Short mmCIF file of C-alpha atoms and ligand atoms in Angstrom, two decimals:
data_model
loop_
_atom_site.label_atom_id
_atom_site.label_comp_id
_atom_site.label_asym_id
_atom_site.label_seq_id
_atom_site.Cartn_x
_atom_site.Cartn_y
_atom_site.Cartn_z
CA MET W 2 89.75 133.45 74.49
CA MET W 3 92.72 135.43 73.01
CA VAL W 4 94.95 133.42 71.15
CA SER W 5 98.57 134.34 70.25
CA THR W 6 99.51 134.51 66.90
CA ILE W 7 102.97 135.86 67.24
CA ASP W 8 105.23 134.86 64.49
CA ASN W 9 102.49 132.47 62.88
CA LEU W 10 102.23 134.37 59.69
CA ILE W 11 99.97 131.35 58.10
CA GLY W 12 97.80 131.22 61.15
CA LEU W 13 98.52 127.36 61.55
CA GLY W 14 96.75 125.41 64.05
CA LEU W 15 97.56 121.58 64.22
CA LEU W 16 96.70 118.92 66.87
CA ARG W 17 97.08 115.31 66.83
CA GLN W 18 95.26 113.16 69.35
CA PRO W 19 93.56 109.99 70.56
CA ARG W 20 90.21 109.33 69.15
CA THR W 21 88.73 108.97 72.58
CA VAL W 22 90.17 110.70 75.66
CA LEU W 23 88.21 109.68 78.90
CA PHE W 24 89.17 111.78 81.90
CA GLY W 25 88.20 111.99 85.49
CA PRO W 26 88.61 110.21 88.83
CA GLY W 27 87.59 106.55 88.64
CA GLN W 28 87.12 106.31 84.93
CA ARG W 29 89.83 103.56 84.77
CA THR W 30 86.68 101.26 85.54
CA MET W 31 85.47 101.83 82.06
CA LEU W 32 88.56 100.06 80.62
CA PRO W 33 86.66 96.70 79.77
CA ARG W 34 83.87 98.72 78.08
CA ILE W 35 86.58 100.20 76.06
CA VAL W 36 88.53 97.38 75.22
CA ALA W 37 85.60 95.15 74.05
CA PRO W 38 84.95 96.70 70.58
CA LEU W 39 88.39 96.62 70.00
CA GLY W 40 89.31 92.89 70.33
CA SER W 41 89.28 90.06 72.92
CA HIS W 42 92.99 89.48 73.51
CA VAL W 43 95.18 92.28 75.22
CA LEU W 44 98.67 92.89 76.08
CA ILE W 45 99.16 94.95 79.25
CA CYS W 46 102.74 96.60 79.38
CA THR W 47 103.49 97.79 83.09
CA ASP W 48 106.17 97.72 85.50
CA GLU W 49 106.83 95.15 88.44
CA ARG W 50 105.51 97.47 91.32
CA MET W 51 102.23 98.47 89.69
CA ALA W 52 101.38 94.81 88.79
CA THR W 53 101.50 93.99 92.47
CA THR W 54 99.11 96.79 93.55
CA ALA W 55 95.23 96.46 94.25
CA GLU W 56 94.40 98.65 91.40
CA TYR W 57 96.24 96.57 88.89
CA ARG W 58 94.62 93.40 90.08
CA ALA W 59 91.07 95.03 89.85
CA LEU W 60 91.61 96.19 86.24
CA GLN W 61 92.96 92.63 85.10
CA SER W 62 89.94 90.89 86.92
CA SER W 63 87.34 93.25 85.20
CA LEU W 64 88.90 92.53 81.72
CA GLU W 65 88.59 88.77 82.34
CA ALA W 66 85.16 89.05 84.03
CA ALA W 67 84.51 90.63 80.50
CA GLY W 68 85.58 87.53 78.45
CA ILE W 69 88.96 89.31 77.71
CA ASP W 70 92.20 87.41 77.57
CA VAL W 71 95.09 89.20 79.14
CA HIS W 72 98.82 88.72 78.73
CA LEU W 73 100.95 90.67 81.21
CA PHE W 74 104.20 92.22 80.54
CA ASP W 75 105.35 93.40 83.95
CA ARG W 76 108.98 94.07 83.50
CA VAL W 77 109.07 97.51 81.95
CA GLN W 78 112.10 99.28 82.98
CA PRO W 79 112.81 103.38 82.89
CA ASP W 80 114.26 104.61 79.63
CA LEU W 81 113.03 101.42 77.81
CA PRO W 82 115.93 99.30 77.08
CA ARG W 83 115.73 97.94 73.43
CA GLY W 84 116.64 94.44 74.88
CA ASP W 85 113.49 94.30 76.66
CA ILE W 86 111.54 95.12 73.53
CA MET W 87 113.21 92.23 71.80
CA THR W 88 112.25 89.94 74.99
CA LEU W 89 108.85 90.72 74.66
CA GLN W 90 108.74 90.09 71.10
CA ALA W 91 110.38 86.53 71.84
CA ASP W 92 107.58 85.92 74.71
CA LEU W 93 104.64 86.85 72.43
CA ALA W 94 105.78 84.49 69.39
CA GLY W 95 102.69 82.46 68.39
CA HIS W 96 100.18 84.28 70.89
CA ARG W 97 97.16 86.48 69.72
CA ILE W 98 97.30 90.30 70.67
CA ASP W 99 94.64 92.54 69.42
CA VAL W 100 94.94 95.41 71.55
CA VAL W 101 97.92 96.82 73.66
CA ILE W 102 97.34 98.80 76.80
CA GLY W 103 100.19 100.83 78.50
CA LEU W 104 99.60 101.35 82.23
CA GLY W 105 102.02 103.30 84.39
CA GLY W 106 104.39 106.17 83.57
CA GLY W 107 105.96 107.34 80.44
CA SER W 108 108.04 104.19 79.74
CA CYS W 109 105.06 101.94 80.08
CA LEU W 110 103.17 103.90 77.80
CA ASP W 111 105.93 104.33 75.42
CA MET W 112 106.38 100.45 75.62
CA ALA W 113 102.88 99.89 74.77
CA LYS W 114 103.20 102.03 71.47
CA VAL W 115 106.68 100.25 70.58
CA ALA W 116 105.18 96.99 71.25
CA SER W 117 102.19 97.50 69.17
CA LEU W 118 104.41 98.68 66.29
CA VAL W 119 106.76 95.49 66.35
CA LEU W 120 103.65 93.27 66.80
CA ALA W 121 101.95 94.83 63.82
CA HIS W 122 105.26 95.16 61.62
CA GLY W 123 107.97 92.55 62.88
CA GLY W 124 111.56 93.43 62.71
CA ASP W 125 113.85 95.42 64.97
CA VAL W 126 112.53 98.42 66.62
CA ARG W 127 115.78 100.12 65.27
CA ASP W 128 114.35 99.99 61.95
CA TYR W 129 111.90 102.58 62.87
CA PHE W 130 114.22 104.95 64.93
CA GLY W 131 113.54 108.30 63.89
CA GLU W 132 110.68 110.27 62.12
CA ASN W 133 107.65 108.91 60.22
CA LEU W 134 109.62 105.47 59.53
CA VAL W 135 106.42 103.38 60.63
CA PRO W 136 104.91 101.86 57.39
CA GLY W 137 101.44 101.68 58.51
CA PRO W 138 98.87 101.43 61.15
CA VAL W 139 99.75 99.49 64.27
CA LEU W 140 97.56 97.46 66.79
CA PRO W 141 95.23 99.66 68.70
CA ILE W 142 97.01 101.52 71.82
CA ILE W 143 95.25 102.15 75.07
CA THR W 144 97.15 104.50 77.48
CA VAL W 145 96.47 104.74 81.17
CA PRO W 146 98.82 107.01 83.04
CA THR W 147 99.71 106.58 86.64
CA THR W 148 101.68 110.00 86.46
CA ALA W 149 101.00 113.59 85.86
CA GLY W 150 103.67 114.66 83.62
CA THR W 151 105.00 113.23 80.65
CA GLY W 152 102.23 113.64 78.25
CA ALA W 153 103.06 110.07 76.78
CA GLU W 154 99.36 109.09 77.11
CA VAL W 155 98.49 111.35 74.02
CA SER W 156 101.77 111.69 72.18
CA CYS W 157 102.90 109.49 69.16
CA ILE W 158 106.52 109.04 70.00
CA GLY W 159 108.15 106.20 72.17
CA VAL W 160 111.52 106.78 73.41
CA VAL W 161 113.77 103.92 73.48
CA TYR W 162 117.24 103.31 75.17
CA ASP W 163 119.54 101.61 72.53
CA GLU W 164 122.00 100.08 75.13
CA GLU W 165 124.48 98.78 72.66
CA ARG W 166 124.95 102.15 71.14
CA GLY W 167 124.37 104.35 74.20
CA VAL W 168 121.77 106.45 72.90
CA LYS W 169 118.34 107.18 73.52
CA VAL W 170 116.33 107.36 70.40
CA GLY W 171 112.59 108.10 69.48
CA VAL W 172 110.30 106.49 67.19
CA ALA W 173 107.91 109.16 66.05
CA SER W 174 104.88 108.40 63.82
CA ALA W 175 101.43 109.70 63.74
CA HIS W 176 100.75 105.75 63.47
CA LEU W 177 101.72 105.32 67.11
CA GLU W 178 99.16 107.98 68.26
CA PRO W 179 96.91 106.14 71.14
CA SER W 180 93.37 105.13 70.01
CA VAL W 181 92.18 105.83 73.52
CA ALA W 182 93.63 107.43 76.81
CA ILE W 183 92.22 106.75 80.16
CA VAL W 184 93.17 109.64 82.42
CA ASP W 185 92.34 108.81 85.78
CA PRO W 186 93.84 111.11 88.48
CA GLU W 187 93.06 108.59 91.40
CA LEU W 188 95.96 106.63 89.72
CA THR W 189 98.38 109.29 91.00
CA LEU W 190 97.63 109.55 94.54
CA SER W 191 100.05 106.85 95.56
CA CYS W 192 102.68 108.47 93.40
CA PRO W 193 105.63 109.55 95.90
CA PRO W 194 106.56 113.03 96.33
CA GLY W 195 109.72 112.98 94.45
CA LEU W 196 108.18 111.50 91.33
CA THR W 197 105.28 113.87 91.61
CA ALA W 198 107.55 116.50 91.69
CA ALA W 199 109.79 115.51 88.66
CA THR W 200 106.75 114.73 86.58
CA ALA W 201 104.99 118.17 87.40
CA ALA W 202 108.43 119.72 86.57
CA ASP W 203 108.56 117.86 83.15
CA ALA W 204 104.79 118.82 82.47
CA LEU W 205 105.66 122.59 83.19
CA SER W 206 108.37 122.49 80.71
CA HIS W 207 106.32 120.71 77.90
CA LEU W 208 103.74 123.69 78.30
CA VAL W 209 106.29 126.74 78.65
CA GLU W 210 108.52 125.37 75.77
CA SER W 211 105.51 124.75 73.44
CA PHE W 212 104.10 128.00 74.00
CA THR W 213 107.22 129.95 73.55
CA ASP W 214 108.62 127.75 70.65
CA ARG W 215 109.11 129.28 67.00
CA ALA W 216 106.47 129.30 64.76
CA LYS W 217 107.83 127.39 61.83
CA ASN W 218 105.05 128.64 58.97
CA PRO W 219 105.58 125.01 57.22
CA SER W 220 104.86 124.40 53.62
CA PRO W 221 102.25 121.77 52.53
CA GLU W 222 105.53 119.68 51.83
CA ASP W 223 107.02 120.26 55.41
CA LEU W 224 103.50 119.35 57.12
CA ASP W 225 103.67 116.13 55.25
CA ALA W 226 107.10 115.15 56.06
CA HIS W 227 107.61 116.36 59.82
CA LEU W 228 105.59 115.94 63.00
CA TYR W 229 106.49 119.06 64.62
CA VAL W 230 105.43 122.48 63.36
CA GLY W 231 106.21 124.78 66.48
CA LYS W 232 103.72 127.27 68.15
CA ASN W 233 100.49 127.42 66.67
CA VAL W 234 96.99 128.57 67.49
CA LEU W 235 95.57 125.29 68.63
CA THR W 236 98.53 124.12 70.92
CA ASP W 237 98.51 127.64 72.50
CA ILE W 238 94.96 126.80 73.89
CA TYR W 239 96.37 123.88 75.63
CA CYS W 240 99.38 125.83 76.79
CA ARG W 241 97.43 128.50 78.33
CA ALA W 242 94.93 126.36 79.97
CA GLY W 243 97.69 123.78 81.44
CA ILE W 244 99.84 126.56 82.69
CA ARG W 245 96.69 127.94 84.62
CA LEU W 246 95.89 124.47 85.89
CA LEU W 247 99.47 123.97 87.12
CA ALA W 248 100.01 127.36 88.68
CA GLY W 249 96.83 126.69 90.59
CA ALA W 250 97.62 123.34 91.83
CA ILE W 251 101.34 122.51 92.25
CA GLU W 252 101.64 124.30 95.71
CA ARG W 253 98.32 122.37 96.75
CA VAL W 254 99.71 118.94 95.80
CA VAL W 255 103.06 119.56 97.49
CA ASP W 256 101.02 120.44 100.58
CA ASP W 257 98.88 117.56 100.58
CA PRO W 258 99.39 114.77 98.18
CA SER W 259 96.08 113.34 98.90
CA ASP W 260 94.18 116.07 97.65
CA LEU W 261 92.04 114.61 94.70
CA GLY W 262 91.10 118.18 93.32
CA ALA W 263 94.60 119.12 93.11
CA ARG W 264 95.89 115.89 91.58
CA SER W 265 92.98 116.20 88.98
CA ASP W 266 94.25 119.74 87.89
CA MET W 267 97.82 118.30 87.99
CA MET W 268 96.73 115.39 85.59
CA LEU W 269 94.59 117.78 83.28
CA GLY W 270 97.50 120.13 83.03
CA ALA W 271 99.76 117.34 82.18
CA PHE W 272 97.59 116.24 79.67
CA CYS W 273 97.43 119.64 78.09
CA GLY W 274 101.21 119.53 77.87
CA GLY W 275 101.11 116.18 76.01
CA MET W 276 98.36 117.72 73.27
CA ALA W 277 100.62 120.86 72.96
CA LEU W 278 104.04 118.91 72.59
CA ASN W 279 102.67 116.22 70.20
CA THR W 280 102.54 118.86 67.44
CA ALA W 281 104.23 121.90 68.66
CA GLY W 282 107.41 119.85 70.02
CA THR W 283 109.76 120.59 72.88
CA SER W 284 112.97 122.60 72.69
CA ILE W 285 116.14 123.33 74.14
CA ALA W 286 115.36 122.84 77.75
CA HIS W 287 115.03 119.02 76.35
CA ALA W 288 117.90 119.21 74.17
CA ILE W 289 120.47 120.35 77.07
CA GLN W 290 118.83 117.84 79.53
CA SER W 291 119.54 114.82 77.40
CA PRO W 292 123.25 114.65 77.86
CA ILE W 293 122.92 115.98 81.47
CA GLY W 294 120.75 113.04 82.50
CA GLY W 295 123.31 110.58 80.86
CA LEU W 296 126.18 112.02 82.87
CA THR W 297 124.42 112.47 86.23
CA HIS W 298 121.66 109.62 86.18
CA THR W 299 119.10 112.20 87.25
CA SER W 300 115.77 112.15 86.02
CA HIS W 301 114.29 113.78 82.82
CA GLY W 302 111.91 115.92 84.79
CA MET W 303 114.47 117.14 87.43
CA GLY W 304 116.88 117.93 84.77
CA VAL W 305 114.43 119.99 82.46
CA GLY W 306 112.95 121.64 85.41
CA ALA W 307 116.58 122.83 86.79
CA LEU W 308 117.17 124.22 83.26
CA LEU W 309 114.03 125.96 82.72
CA PRO W 310 114.52 129.16 84.57
CA TYR W 311 117.81 129.86 82.44
CA VAL W 312 116.23 128.76 79.34
CA THR W 313 113.38 131.14 79.92
CA ARG W 314 115.70 133.87 80.66
CA TYR W 315 117.78 133.08 77.30
CA ASN W 316 114.57 133.38 75.28
CA LEU W 317 113.10 136.16 76.82
CA PRO W 318 114.53 138.92 74.26
CA VAL W 319 112.80 137.22 71.38
CA ARG W 320 109.61 136.19 73.43
CA VAL W 321 108.54 139.38 75.55
CA GLU W 322 105.08 139.27 74.38
CA VAL W 323 104.77 135.83 74.83
CA PHE W 324 105.66 135.53 78.41
CA ALA W 325 103.71 138.68 79.00
CA GLU W 326 100.59 136.68 77.98
CA LEU W 327 101.66 133.80 80.32
CA ALA W 328 101.70 136.46 83.26
CA GLU W 329 97.86 136.26 83.15
CA ASP W 330 97.67 132.53 83.12
CA LEU W 331 100.16 132.61 86.25
CA GLY W 332 98.10 135.07 88.01
CA VAL W 333 100.89 137.89 88.20
CA TYR W 334 99.80 140.15 85.46
CA ASP W 335 99.80 143.95 86.09
CA PRO W 336 97.71 145.90 83.83
CA VAL W 337 99.79 148.92 84.77
CA ALA W 338 103.19 147.51 84.22
CA GLY W 339 104.75 147.16 80.52
CA ALA W 340 105.24 143.92 78.60
CA LEU W 341 108.64 143.28 79.88
CA GLU W 342 108.00 143.71 83.35
CA ASN W 343 105.15 141.29 83.00
CA ALA W 344 107.32 138.90 81.06
CA LYS W 345 109.76 139.00 83.93
CA ALA W 346 107.14 138.59 86.85
CA ALA W 347 105.94 135.56 84.57
CA ILE W 348 109.48 133.92 84.69
CA THR W 349 109.82 134.67 88.37
CA ARG W 350 106.56 132.92 89.08
CA LEU W 351 107.63 129.93 86.98
CA ASP W 352 110.66 130.03 89.01
CA GLY W 353 108.66 129.80 92.28
CA LEU W 354 106.74 126.87 91.13
CA LEU W 355 109.71 124.88 90.32
CA ASP W 356 110.95 125.83 93.98
CA ALA W 357 107.74 124.90 95.46
CA LEU W 358 108.44 121.34 93.77
CA GLY W 359 111.94 121.17 95.30
CA VAL W 360 113.72 121.19 91.80
CA PRO W 361 117.41 121.50 92.13
CA ARG W 362 118.10 125.41 91.75
CA ASP W 363 121.46 124.85 89.96
CA LEU W 364 123.34 122.19 88.01
CA LYS W 365 125.58 121.70 90.72
CA ALA W 366 122.82 120.37 92.85
CA LEU W 367 122.05 118.03 89.91
CA GLY W 368 125.50 116.48 90.21
CA LEU W 369 127.15 118.13 87.10
CA SER W 370 130.71 119.47 87.28
CA ALA W 371 132.15 122.66 85.82
CA GLU W 372 134.31 120.42 83.62
CA GLN W 373 131.74 118.79 81.82
CA ILE W 374 129.73 121.83 80.67
CA ASP W 375 131.73 122.01 77.42
CA ASP W 376 130.93 118.58 76.46
CA VAL W 377 127.36 118.93 77.50
CA ALA W 378 126.95 122.17 75.28
CA GLU W 379 128.54 120.29 72.17
CA ARG W 380 126.10 117.27 72.72
CA SER W 381 122.93 119.45 73.29
CA LEU W 382 123.66 120.58 69.73
CA LEU W 383 123.15 117.15 68.36
CA SER W 384 119.40 117.37 69.29
CA THR W 385 118.87 119.35 66.07
CA ARG W 386 115.05 118.68 65.69
CA LEU W 387 114.56 120.21 69.14
CA ILE W 388 116.72 123.20 68.84
CA ALA W 389 115.16 123.94 65.48
CA ASN W 390 111.89 124.30 67.58
CA ASN W 391 113.37 127.09 69.77
CA ALA W 392 112.71 130.79 69.10
CA ARG W 393 115.93 132.00 69.60
CA PRO W 394 118.62 130.37 67.75
CA LEU W 395 121.34 128.45 69.99
CA THR W 396 124.99 128.23 69.13
CA LYS W 397 127.60 126.23 71.03
CA PHE W 398 128.71 129.55 72.71
CA ASP W 399 124.87 130.23 73.60
CA ALA W 400 124.42 126.58 75.21
CA VAL W 401 127.84 127.31 77.33
CA GLN W 402 126.09 130.47 78.42
CA ILE W 403 123.06 128.90 79.58
CA LEU W 404 124.86 126.26 81.10
CA GLU W 405 127.36 128.45 83.00
CA ARG W 406 124.36 130.29 84.48
CA ALA W 407 122.46 127.31 85.58
CA TYR W 408 125.61 125.94 87.02
CA GLU W 409 125.87 128.96 89.21
CA GLY W 410 122.27 129.21 89.84
CA ASP W 411 122.33 132.74 88.54
CA ARG W 412 118.72 133.97 88.40
CA GLY W 413 120.08 137.52 88.31
CA TRP W 414 120.87 136.86 84.56
CA TRP W 415 118.36 138.34 82.31
CA SER W 416 119.91 137.87 78.70
CA LEU W 417 118.72 141.11 77.40
FE1 LIG J 28 109.89 116.01 78.80
#
């Protein structure tokens, strides 16, 4: 396979991944066999809806039939409020827990990571906000995603909402890497169309951002201190495979949500996105979405998806060759055309995939007002870690340019 080494002067490759990944329709039934060698007392973190499903009851029964004691926490909420983590800590005082299972969307998987952390090390989750502040190994974490998008099944970050301070903060550490990810596409068959679309747009953004990131050429000290190293030869493999999978499956899953083949491709593509972002890192679509999500109360996936057409256009001048490579994976490569034409064709095809998902075409449709643009631009720049991953530097002026184009839905804007 051709692997892009653009800007990657030291030829770096870096992956961080679960020890075991089990993928495939029906593989959730392997859960008791996977838990057994790790312990006999499990905590399952899920949400109220999932806990009432037949799939959940079957999983809990299969664990109990194998002699495993199950403690259920079924109150995980979107965005993971810190207060819920404190409630869980209080609930579990005096209980033995050997293994933590996250079952559900990204928040349930992230709850499993932070629960495993506070059960192992105690204290307030706030003590660990930031990068590399987890002092040592945590309880084994098993992730079982029920959406195809966040990549949280393989990532070593948990995002928590600190409601007292009004901010979303990440706890990022290689110690939070799940031990096992069980990725079963059958669990996404009941995912409603709106959530399927939002999570797919998120996955597409992870893949595009990781592939177009800056290569940071880190020193040994940087590698030791930081989790995200930008574009590299190993994440590129996942990015290209993931984009190919999503490009082939998005329209199919929109047409027929019961198409298990399309669901499998979506879930494998989203997994690839998680593998890529876990060391490359996401960038400015994620930085700009964060304040927009807070102001408009719209989903992370729809927000990053709505921004992606404008972020790709902004990055194009420094990423012509990279987007031209993606034209092959997106099925729009023209051998007669030049790199710039192929790059534009790739971006246009990405737009088409977002449109097929029903992602808002502009920020007006997302509920943002023109008066909020300046404030959003200002606050986007606070995500310095994400902005540092982007190939093209971003000033406040640049962020305003992107936001104004995205507000108007101006896809005729090519920042060249
Ligand atoms: Fe995301």
